[in-house]
Amino acid sequence: MKVLFIGDVIGRPGRLFLKSLLSGIVHNRSIDFVIANGENAAGGFGITEKTANELFAMGVQVITTGNHVWDKKETVQYLFSENKILRPLNFPPDVPGFGSIVFNLKNGLKVGVINLIGRVFMNLSDCPFRAVIPEIEKIKKITNIIIVDMHAEATSEKQALSYYLDGKVSAVVGTHTHVQTSDEKILPYGTAYITDVGMVGPMVSVIGVQVEQIVRKFLNQIPQKYDVAKGSCFFCGVVIDIDNQTGKATGIERLLVNE
Ligand code: FE2
């Protein structure tokens, strides 16, 4: 099967550009399953029911998130009931929402998706390395096809997790930095990996935000409101080929499309 994993969708510009491309990519590449990181889909920070429904309507089947998941306060309540939007599994155990899902495709295949968050240069959370193993064991009873979104800042933490999970999951896809890395590969025991899949959002921006605002913040350190940048967008994603029986990845291709 083929899985398309789409990088952080940034605000309205990201949503609109994704909408213009997604059905074409899914059709041309015979994609079976679409995952997107959507933690910045609503105004550049957080996700709402409305923006999530927009992503679902254009063909995204599961949405992953990260440190921005609670930025819109209505999301706290919403995630009690919406299991197709994940929040990191290694958040405190009593927070709302789900850290993983087994998604049933129309063709009968089942795909597990697990959302993790890193701890290096990020807010404190439980250990993603220790949290993920019991979750994998649980999902393996249902399917061998498992995709992990490792939402993290540090390359080393993402790489270490990928080798730790090599052979246990189909893919470890890094998100959060919004900058696509060119290190996509299949690890020795059959797990596909990329350090960061990138984003769908404005090209002239600092990870999606207006350049002037971020430069000013670095210059004077005064907190201020951030807005999503305007202008042409790019789309970043990866297509992962997976053996339906073993769950091992047989290929990973990086996508970068300019508007
Ligand atoms: Fe993030």
PDB file of C-alpha atoms and ligand atoms in Angstrom:
ATOM      1  CA  MET A   1       0.000   0.000   0.000  1.00  0.00           C
ATOM      2  CA  LYS A   2       0.990   3.641  -0.394  1.00  0.00           C
ATOM      3  CA  VAL A   3       0.743   6.180   2.398  1.00  0.00           C
ATOM      4  CA  LEU A   4       1.005   9.924   1.809  1.00  0.00           C
ATOM      5  CA  PHE A   5       2.232  11.831   4.859  1.00  0.00           C
ATOM      6  CA  ILE A   6       1.826  15.598   4.540  1.00  0.00           C
ATOM      7  CA  GLY A   7       3.888  18.115   6.551  1.00  0.00           C
ATOM      8  CA  ASP A   8       2.372  20.732   8.910  1.00  0.00           C
ATOM      9  CA  VAL A   9      -0.456  22.522   7.082  1.00  0.00           C
ATOM     10  CA  ILE A  10      -0.072  26.216   7.920  1.00  0.00           C
ATOM     11  CA  GLY A  11      -3.254  28.289   8.221  1.00  0.00           C
ATOM     12  CA  ARG A  12      -5.546  29.252   5.388  1.00  0.00           C
ATOM     13  CA  PRO A  13      -2.809  29.559   2.725  1.00  0.00           C
ATOM     14  CA  GLY A  14      -1.649  26.027   3.532  1.00  0.00           C
ATOM     15  CA  ARG A  15      -5.196  24.643   3.516  1.00  0.00           C
ATOM     16  CA  LEU A  16      -6.032  26.273   0.190  1.00  0.00           C
ATOM     17  CA  PHE A  17      -2.846  25.081  -1.509  1.00  0.00           C
ATOM     18  CA  LEU A  18      -3.307  21.567  -0.149  1.00  0.00           C
ATOM     19  CA  LYS A  19      -6.877  21.533  -1.458  1.00  0.00           C
ATOM     20  CA  SER A  20      -5.668  22.487  -4.924  1.00  0.00           C
ATOM     21  CA  LEU A  21      -3.191  19.586  -5.030  1.00  0.00           C
ATOM     22  CA  LEU A  22      -4.350  16.707  -2.909  1.00  0.00           C
ATOM     23  CA  SER A  23      -6.840  14.870  -5.095  1.00  0.00           C
ATOM     24  CA  GLY A  24      -4.365  14.992  -8.017  1.00  0.00           C
ATOM     25  CA  ILE A  25      -1.529  13.541  -5.948  1.00  0.00           C
ATOM     26  CA  VAL A  26      -3.773  10.835  -4.493  1.00  0.00           C
ATOM     27  CA  HIS A  27      -5.014   9.867  -7.953  1.00  0.00           C
ATOM     28  CA  ASN A  28      -1.711  10.054  -9.839  1.00  0.00           C
ATOM     29  CA  ARG A  29       0.256   8.124  -7.253  1.00  0.00           C
ATOM     30  CA  SER A  30      -2.465   5.628  -6.291  1.00  0.00           C
ATOM     31  CA  ILE A  31      -2.360   6.669  -2.642  1.00  0.00           C
ATOM     32  CA  ASP A  32      -4.333   4.447  -0.262  1.00  0.00           C
ATOM     33  CA  PHE A  33      -4.092   6.463   2.935  1.00  0.00           C
ATOM     34  CA  VAL A  34      -3.468  10.137   3.729  1.00  0.00           C
ATOM     35  CA  ILE A  35      -2.096  11.545   7.001  1.00  0.00           C
ATOM     36  CA  ALA A  36      -1.382  15.238   7.620  1.00  0.00           C
ATOM     37  CA  ASN A  37       0.045  17.072  10.578  1.00  0.00           C
ATOM     38  CA  GLY A  38      -2.568  19.746  11.266  1.00  0.00           C
ATOM     39  CA  GLU A  39      -1.494  21.384  14.503  1.00  0.00           C
ATOM     40  CA  ASN A  40      -1.063  24.750  12.756  1.00  0.00           C
ATOM     41  CA  ALA A  41      -4.018  24.501  10.391  1.00  0.00           C
ATOM     42  CA  ALA A  42      -6.189  27.093  12.174  1.00  0.00           C
ATOM     43  CA  GLY A  43      -4.724  30.587  11.777  1.00  0.00           C
ATOM     44  CA  GLY A  44      -1.202  29.168  12.052  1.00  0.00           C
ATOM     45  CA  PHE A  45      -1.650  27.936  15.610  1.00  0.00           C
ATOM     46  CA  GLY A  46      -3.832  25.028  16.688  1.00  0.00           C
ATOM     47  CA  ILE A  47      -6.693  23.249  15.005  1.00  0.00           C
ATOM     48  CA  THR A  48     -10.477  23.634  15.216  1.00  0.00           C
ATOM     49  CA  GLU A  49     -13.387  21.417  14.252  1.00  0.00           C
ATOM     50  CA  LYS A  50     -14.004  23.595  11.187  1.00  0.00           C
ATOM     51  CA  THR A  51     -10.434  23.472   9.896  1.00  0.00           C
ATOM     52  CA  ALA A  52     -10.179  19.750  10.652  1.00  0.00           C
ATOM     53  CA  ASN A  53     -13.368  19.116   8.683  1.00  0.00           C
ATOM     54  CA  GLU A  54     -11.888  21.077   5.786  1.00  0.00           C
ATOM     55  CA  LEU A  55      -8.857  18.762   5.798  1.00  0.00           C
ATOM     56  CA  PHE A  56     -11.044  15.647   6.073  1.00  0.00           C
ATOM     57  CA  ALA A  57     -13.245  16.865   3.197  1.00  0.00           C
ATOM     58  CA  MET A  58     -10.246  17.242   0.891  1.00  0.00           C
ATOM     59  CA  GLY A  59      -9.117  13.663   1.569  1.00  0.00           C
ATOM     60  CA  VAL A  60      -6.972  13.676   4.705  1.00  0.00           C
ATOM     61  CA  GLN A  61      -7.948  10.604   6.750  1.00  0.00           C
ATOM     62  CA  VAL A  62      -5.978  11.061   9.990  1.00  0.00           C
ATOM     63  CA  ILE A  63      -4.603  14.318  11.429  1.00  0.00           C
ATOM     64  CA  THR A  64      -1.606  14.349  13.769  1.00  0.00           C
ATOM     65  CA  THR A  65      -0.580  17.261  15.985  1.00  0.00           C
ATOM     66  CA  GLY A  66       2.026  18.268  18.557  1.00  0.00           C
ATOM     67  CA  ASN A  67       2.855  21.123  20.931  1.00  0.00           C
ATOM     68  CA  HIS A  68       0.237  23.449  19.371  1.00  0.00           C
ATOM     69  CA  VAL A  69      -2.702  21.063  19.721  1.00  0.00           C
ATOM     70  CA  TRP A  70      -4.370  23.014  22.554  1.00  0.00           C
ATOM     71  CA  ASP A  71      -3.788  26.510  21.112  1.00  0.00           C
ATOM     72  CA  LYS A  72      -7.498  26.871  20.295  1.00  0.00           C
ATOM     73  CA  LYS A  73      -9.308  26.253  23.541  1.00  0.00           C
ATOM     74  CA  GLU A  74     -12.385  24.585  22.010  1.00  0.00           C
ATOM     75  CA  THR A  75     -10.097  21.780  20.828  1.00  0.00           C
ATOM     76  CA  VAL A  76      -9.762  20.454  24.377  1.00  0.00           C
ATOM     77  CA  GLN A  77     -13.441  19.458  24.363  1.00  0.00           C
ATOM     78  CA  TYR A  78     -13.485  18.469  20.685  1.00  0.00           C
ATOM     79  CA  LEU A  79     -10.756  15.850  21.062  1.00  0.00           C
ATOM     80  CA  PHE A  80     -12.789  13.894  23.587  1.00  0.00           C
ATOM     81  CA  SER A  81     -14.962  12.740  20.685  1.00  0.00           C
ATOM     82  CA  GLU A  82     -12.860  13.033  17.486  1.00  0.00           C
ATOM     83  CA  ASN A  83     -10.536  10.036  17.309  1.00  0.00           C
ATOM     84  CA  LYS A  84      -9.181  10.841  13.828  1.00  0.00           C
ATOM     85  CA  ILE A  85      -7.250  13.804  15.243  1.00  0.00           C
ATOM     86  CA  LEU A  86      -4.405  12.565  17.409  1.00  0.00           C
ATOM     87  CA  ARG A  87      -2.540  14.384  20.144  1.00  0.00           C
ATOM     88  CA  PRO A  88       0.844  13.087  21.295  1.00  0.00           C
ATOM     89  CA  LEU A  89       0.587   9.717  23.039  1.00  0.00           C
ATOM     90  CA  ASN A  90       3.188  10.727  25.644  1.00  0.00           C
ATOM     91  CA  PHE A  91       1.218  13.714  26.939  1.00  0.00           C
ATOM     92  CA  PRO A  92       0.042  13.286  30.551  1.00  0.00           C
ATOM     93  CA  PRO A  93      -2.298  10.271  30.695  1.00  0.00           C
ATOM     94  CA  ASP A  94      -5.381  12.197  31.854  1.00  0.00           C
ATOM     95  CA  VAL A  95      -5.539  14.759  29.003  1.00  0.00           C
ATOM     96  CA  PRO A  96      -8.361  14.479  26.443  1.00  0.00           C
ATOM     97  CA  GLY A  97      -7.930  12.808  23.111  1.00  0.00           C
ATOM     98  CA  PHE A  98      -6.169   9.832  21.607  1.00  0.00           C
ATOM     99  CA  GLY A  99      -2.467   9.194  20.967  1.00  0.00           C
ATOM    100  CA  SER A 100      -3.051   6.524  18.346  1.00  0.00           C
ATOM    101  CA  ILE A 101      -5.677   5.082  16.024  1.00  0.00           C
ATOM    102  CA  VAL A 102      -6.178   1.977  13.921  1.00  0.00           C
ATOM    103  CA  PHE A 103      -7.855   3.244  10.765  1.00  0.00           C
ATOM    104  CA  ASN A 104      -9.947   0.856   8.663  1.00  0.00           C
ATOM    105  CA  LEU A 105      -9.540   1.461   4.949  1.00  0.00           C
ATOM    106  CA  LYS A 106     -12.288   0.663   2.444  1.00  0.00           C
ATOM    107  CA  ASN A 107     -10.040  -1.990   0.834  1.00  0.00           C
ATOM    108  CA  GLY A 108      -9.980  -3.931   4.111  1.00  0.00           C
ATOM    109  CA  LEU A 109      -6.483  -2.886   5.200  1.00  0.00           C
ATOM    110  CA  LYS A 110      -5.946  -1.501   8.673  1.00  0.00           C
ATOM    111  CA  VAL A 111      -3.335   1.167   9.393  1.00  0.00           C
ATOM    112  CA  GLY A 112      -2.090   2.130  12.836  1.00  0.00           C
ATOM    113  CA  VAL A 113      -0.982   5.728  13.396  1.00  0.00           C
ATOM    114  CA  ILE A 114       0.855   6.832  16.531  1.00  0.00           C
ATOM    115  CA  ASN A 115       1.610  10.471  17.420  1.00  0.00           C
ATOM    116  CA  LEU A 116       4.619  11.175  19.673  1.00  0.00           C
ATOM    117  CA  ILE A 117       6.279  14.363  20.879  1.00  0.00           C
ATOM    118  CA  GLY A 118       9.975  14.870  21.646  1.00  0.00           C
ATOM    119  CA  ARG A 119      11.510  16.212  24.843  1.00  0.00           C
ATOM    120  CA  VAL A 120      14.690  17.925  23.600  1.00  0.00           C
ATOM    121  CA  PHE A 121      14.259  21.736  23.403  1.00  0.00           C
ATOM    122  CA  MET A 122      10.514  21.251  23.966  1.00  0.00           C
ATOM    123  CA  ASN A 123       8.098  21.353  26.900  1.00  0.00           C
ATOM    124  CA  LEU A 124       8.254  18.442  29.286  1.00  0.00           C
ATOM    125  CA  SER A 125       6.298  15.317  28.457  1.00  0.00           C
ATOM    126  CA  ASP A 126       6.581  11.622  29.244  1.00  0.00           C
ATOM    127  CA  CYS A 127       9.325   9.618  27.527  1.00  0.00           C
ATOM    128  CA  PRO A 128       8.302   8.917  23.912  1.00  0.00           C
ATOM    129  CA  PHE A 129      10.689   5.945  23.704  1.00  0.00           C
ATOM    130  CA  ARG A 130       9.093   4.204  26.682  1.00  0.00           C
ATOM    131  CA  ALA A 131       5.521   5.224  25.848  1.00  0.00           C
ATOM    132  CA  VAL A 132       5.526   3.926  22.299  1.00  0.00           C
ATOM    133  CA  ILE A 133       6.459   0.264  22.836  1.00  0.00           C
ATOM    134  CA  PRO A 134       3.259  -0.892  24.617  1.00  0.00           C
ATOM    135  CA  GLU A 135       1.218   1.026  22.026  1.00  0.00           C
ATOM    136  CA  ILE A 136       2.999  -0.765  19.165  1.00  0.00           C
ATOM    137  CA  GLU A 137       2.413  -4.128  20.851  1.00  0.00           C
ATOM    138  CA  LYS A 138      -1.273  -3.312  21.188  1.00  0.00           C
ATOM    139  CA  ILE A 139      -1.637  -2.263  17.538  1.00  0.00           C
ATOM    140  CA  LYS A 140       0.430  -5.230  16.243  1.00  0.00           C
ATOM    141  CA  LYS A 141      -2.352  -7.538  17.406  1.00  0.00           C
ATOM    142  CA  ILE A 142      -4.516  -5.860  14.745  1.00  0.00           C
ATOM    143  CA  THR A 143      -2.106  -4.789  11.971  1.00  0.00           C
ATOM    144  CA  ASN A 144       1.582  -4.737  11.031  1.00  0.00           C
ATOM    145  CA  ILE A 145       1.194  -1.405   9.212  1.00  0.00           C
ATOM    146  CA  ILE A 146       2.101   1.351  11.679  1.00  0.00           C
ATOM    147  CA  ILE A 147       3.107   4.956  10.965  1.00  0.00           C
ATOM    148  CA  VAL A 148       4.668   7.097  13.708  1.00  0.00           C
ATOM    149  CA  ASP A 149       4.669  10.913  13.659  1.00  0.00           C
ATOM    150  CA  MET A 150       7.591  11.996  15.848  1.00  0.00           C
ATOM    151  CA  HIS A 151       6.882  15.685  16.494  1.00  0.00           C
ATOM    152  CA  ALA A 152      10.221  16.963  17.732  1.00  0.00           C
ATOM    153  CA  GLU A 153      12.809  19.704  17.455  1.00  0.00           C
ATOM    154  CA  ALA A 154      16.088  17.798  17.666  1.00  0.00           C
ATOM    155  CA  THR A 155      17.350  15.729  14.749  1.00  0.00           C
ATOM    156  CA  SER A 156      19.204  13.419  17.141  1.00  0.00           C
ATOM    157  CA  GLU A 157      16.050  12.564  19.077  1.00  0.00           C
ATOM    158  CA  LYS A 158      14.155  11.765  15.878  1.00  0.00           C
ATOM    159  CA  GLN A 159      17.014   9.680  14.464  1.00  0.00           C
ATOM    160  CA  ALA A 160      17.451   7.776  17.719  1.00  0.00           C
ATOM    161  CA  LEU A 161      13.744   6.980  17.845  1.00  0.00           C
ATOM    162  CA  SER A 162      13.790   5.787  14.242  1.00  0.00           C
ATOM    163  CA  TYR A 163      16.572   3.258  14.949  1.00  0.00           C
ATOM    164  CA  TYR A 164      14.893   2.254  18.197  1.00  0.00           C
ATOM    165  CA  LEU A 165      11.733   1.441  16.236  1.00  0.00           C
ATOM    166  CA  ASP A 166      13.441   0.020  13.131  1.00  0.00           C
ATOM    167  CA  GLY A 167      11.666  -3.202  12.210  1.00  0.00           C
ATOM    168  CA  LYS A 168       8.870  -2.553  14.705  1.00  0.00           C
ATOM    169  CA  VAL A 169       6.929   0.022  12.640  1.00  0.00           C
ATOM    170  CA  SER A 170       6.504   0.828   8.947  1.00  0.00           C
ATOM    171  CA  ALA A 171       7.659   4.443   9.162  1.00  0.00           C
ATOM    172  CA  VAL A 172       8.886   7.140  11.506  1.00  0.00           C
ATOM    173  CA  VAL A 173       8.129  10.568  10.054  1.00  0.00           C
ATOM    174  CA  GLY A 174       9.505  13.662  11.764  1.00  0.00           C
ATOM    175  CA  THR A 175       7.436  16.853  12.022  1.00  0.00           C
ATOM    176  CA  HIS A 176       7.624  20.228  13.835  1.00  0.00           C
ATOM    177  CA  THR A 177      10.583  22.081  12.283  1.00  0.00           C
ATOM    178  CA  HIS A 178       8.590  22.785   9.075  1.00  0.00           C
ATOM    179  CA  VAL A 179      11.781  22.448   7.022  1.00  0.00           C
ATOM    180  CA  GLN A 180      11.963  19.361   4.842  1.00  0.00           C
ATOM    181  CA  THR A 181      15.147  17.338   5.235  1.00  0.00           C
ATOM    182  CA  SER A 182      16.685  15.334   2.388  1.00  0.00           C
ATOM    183  CA  ASP A 183      17.588  12.250   4.445  1.00  0.00           C
ATOM    184  CA  GLU A 184      14.647   9.987   3.580  1.00  0.00           C
ATOM    185  CA  LYS A 185      15.694   6.334   3.715  1.00  0.00           C
ATOM    186  CA  ILE A 186      14.749   2.781   4.573  1.00  0.00           C
ATOM    187  CA  LEU A 187      16.506   1.672   7.751  1.00  0.00           C
ATOM    188  CA  PRO A 188      18.187  -1.793   7.945  1.00  0.00           C
ATOM    189  CA  TYR A 189      15.134  -3.653   9.331  1.00  0.00           C
ATOM    190  CA  GLY A 190      12.543  -2.078   7.035  1.00  0.00           C
ATOM    191  CA  THR A 191      11.341   1.140   8.654  1.00  0.00           C
ATOM    192  CA  ALA A 192      11.043   4.223   6.421  1.00  0.00           C
ATOM    193  CA  TYR A 193      12.382   7.433   7.930  1.00  0.00           C
ATOM    194  CA  ILE A 194      12.712  11.158   7.306  1.00  0.00           C
ATOM    195  CA  THR A 195      13.908  13.630   9.952  1.00  0.00           C
ATOM    196  CA  ASP A 196      11.359  16.253   8.951  1.00  0.00           C
ATOM    197  CA  VAL A 197       8.698  16.016   6.286  1.00  0.00           C
ATOM    198  CA  GLY A 198       8.361  19.833   6.036  1.00  0.00           C
ATOM    199  CA  MET A 199       5.202  21.929   5.756  1.00  0.00           C
ATOM    200  CA  VAL A 200       2.455  23.135   3.450  1.00  0.00           C
ATOM    201  CA  GLY A 201       2.537  26.896   3.685  1.00  0.00           C
ATOM    202  CA  PRO A 202       3.951  30.223   2.528  1.00  0.00           C
ATOM    203  CA  MET A 203       7.402  30.113   0.955  1.00  0.00           C
ATOM    204  CA  VAL A 204       8.474  33.587   2.125  1.00  0.00           C
ATOM    205  CA  SER A 205       8.085  33.071   5.866  1.00  0.00           C
ATOM    206  CA  VAL A 206       9.897  31.942   8.983  1.00  0.00           C
ATOM    207  CA  ILE A 207       8.426  28.445   9.383  1.00  0.00           C
ATOM    208  CA  GLY A 208       5.081  29.822   8.178  1.00  0.00           C
ATOM    209  CA  VAL A 209       4.977  33.143  10.071  1.00  0.00           C
ATOM    210  CA  GLN A 210       5.480  36.651   8.610  1.00  0.00           C
ATOM    211  CA  VAL A 211       9.197  37.350   8.326  1.00  0.00           C
ATOM    212  CA  GLU A 212       9.114  40.914   9.766  1.00  0.00           C
ATOM    213  CA  GLN A 213       7.362  39.779  12.958  1.00  0.00           C
ATOM    214  CA  ILE A 214       9.872  37.047  13.712  1.00  0.00           C
ATOM    215  CA  VAL A 215      12.893  39.209  12.892  1.00  0.00           C
ATOM    216  CA  ARG A 216      11.514  41.935  15.181  1.00  0.00           C
ATOM    217  CA  LYS A 217      11.031  39.386  17.961  1.00  0.00           C
ATOM    218  CA  PHE A 218      14.645  38.257  17.643  1.00  0.00           C
ATOM    219  CA  LEU A 219      15.810  41.880  17.703  1.00  0.00           C
ATOM    220  CA  ASN A 220      13.797  43.195  20.670  1.00  0.00           C
ATOM    221  CA  GLN A 221      12.578  40.041  22.493  1.00  0.00           C
ATOM    222  CA  ILE A 222       9.132  41.627  23.078  1.00  0.00           C
ATOM    223  CA  PRO A 223       6.351  39.021  22.807  1.00  0.00           C
ATOM    224  CA  GLN A 224       3.900  39.837  20.041  1.00  0.00           C
ATOM    225  CA  LYS A 225       1.147  38.382  17.926  1.00  0.00           C
ATOM    226  CA  TYR A 226       2.257  36.220  15.001  1.00  0.00           C
ATOM    227  CA  ASP A 227       0.378  36.044  11.713  1.00  0.00           C
ATOM    228  CA  VAL A 228       0.594  33.497   8.946  1.00  0.00           C
ATOM    229  CA  ALA A 229       2.665  34.852   6.051  1.00  0.00           C
ATOM    230  CA  LYS A 230       1.072  35.618   2.703  1.00  0.00           C
ATOM    231  CA  GLY A 231       2.099  34.753  -0.847  1.00  0.00           C
ATOM    232  CA  SER A 232       2.870  31.611  -2.798  1.00  0.00           C
ATOM    233  CA  CYS A 233       3.049  28.319  -0.949  1.00  0.00           C
ATOM    234  CA  PHE A 234       4.904  25.072  -1.206  1.00  0.00           C
ATOM    235  CA  PHE A 235       3.763  21.569  -0.401  1.00  0.00           C
ATOM    236  CA  CYS A 236       5.981  19.049   1.390  1.00  0.00           C
ATOM    237  CA  GLY A 237       5.204  15.400   1.949  1.00  0.00           C
ATOM    238  CA  VAL A 238       6.473  11.852   1.621  1.00  0.00           C
ATOM    239  CA  VAL A 239       4.992   8.814  -0.098  1.00  0.00           C
ATOM    240  CA  ILE A 240       5.783   5.558   1.694  1.00  0.00           C
ATOM    241  CA  ASP A 241       5.409   2.147   0.032  1.00  0.00           C
ATOM    242  CA  ILE A 242       4.550  -0.578   2.523  1.00  0.00           C
ATOM    243  CA  ASP A 243       4.243  -4.353   2.202  1.00  0.00           C
ATOM    244  CA  ASN A 244       0.663  -5.122   3.254  1.00  0.00           C
ATOM    245  CA  GLN A 245       1.548  -8.374   5.005  1.00  0.00           C
ATOM    246  CA  THR A 246       4.815  -7.645   6.805  1.00  0.00           C
ATOM    247  CA  GLY A 247       4.249  -3.912   7.336  1.00  0.00           C
ATOM    248  CA  LYS A 248       7.823  -3.257   6.216  1.00  0.00           C
ATOM    249  CA  ALA A 249       8.524  -0.221   4.068  1.00  0.00           C
ATOM    250  CA  THR A 250       9.855  -0.869   0.583  1.00  0.00           C
ATOM    251  CA  GLY A 251      10.240   2.758  -0.498  1.00  0.00           C
ATOM    252  CA  ILE A 252      10.017   6.371   0.589  1.00  0.00           C
ATOM    253  CA  GLU A 253       9.827   9.289  -1.818  1.00  0.00           C
ATOM    254  CA  ARG A 254      10.045  12.925  -0.829  1.00  0.00           C
ATOM    255  CA  LEU A 255       7.611  15.382  -2.461  1.00  0.00           C
ATOM    256  CA  LEU A 256       8.112  19.124  -2.788  1.00  0.00           C
ATOM    257  CA  VAL A 257       5.700  21.083  -4.970  1.00  0.00           C
ATOM    258  CA  ASN A 258       5.951  24.852  -5.478  1.00  0.00           C
ATOM    259  CA  GLU A 259       2.883  26.962  -6.187  1.00  0.00           C
TER     260      GLU A 259
HETATM  261 FE   FE2 B   1       5.074  21.841  16.470  1.00  0.00          FE
END
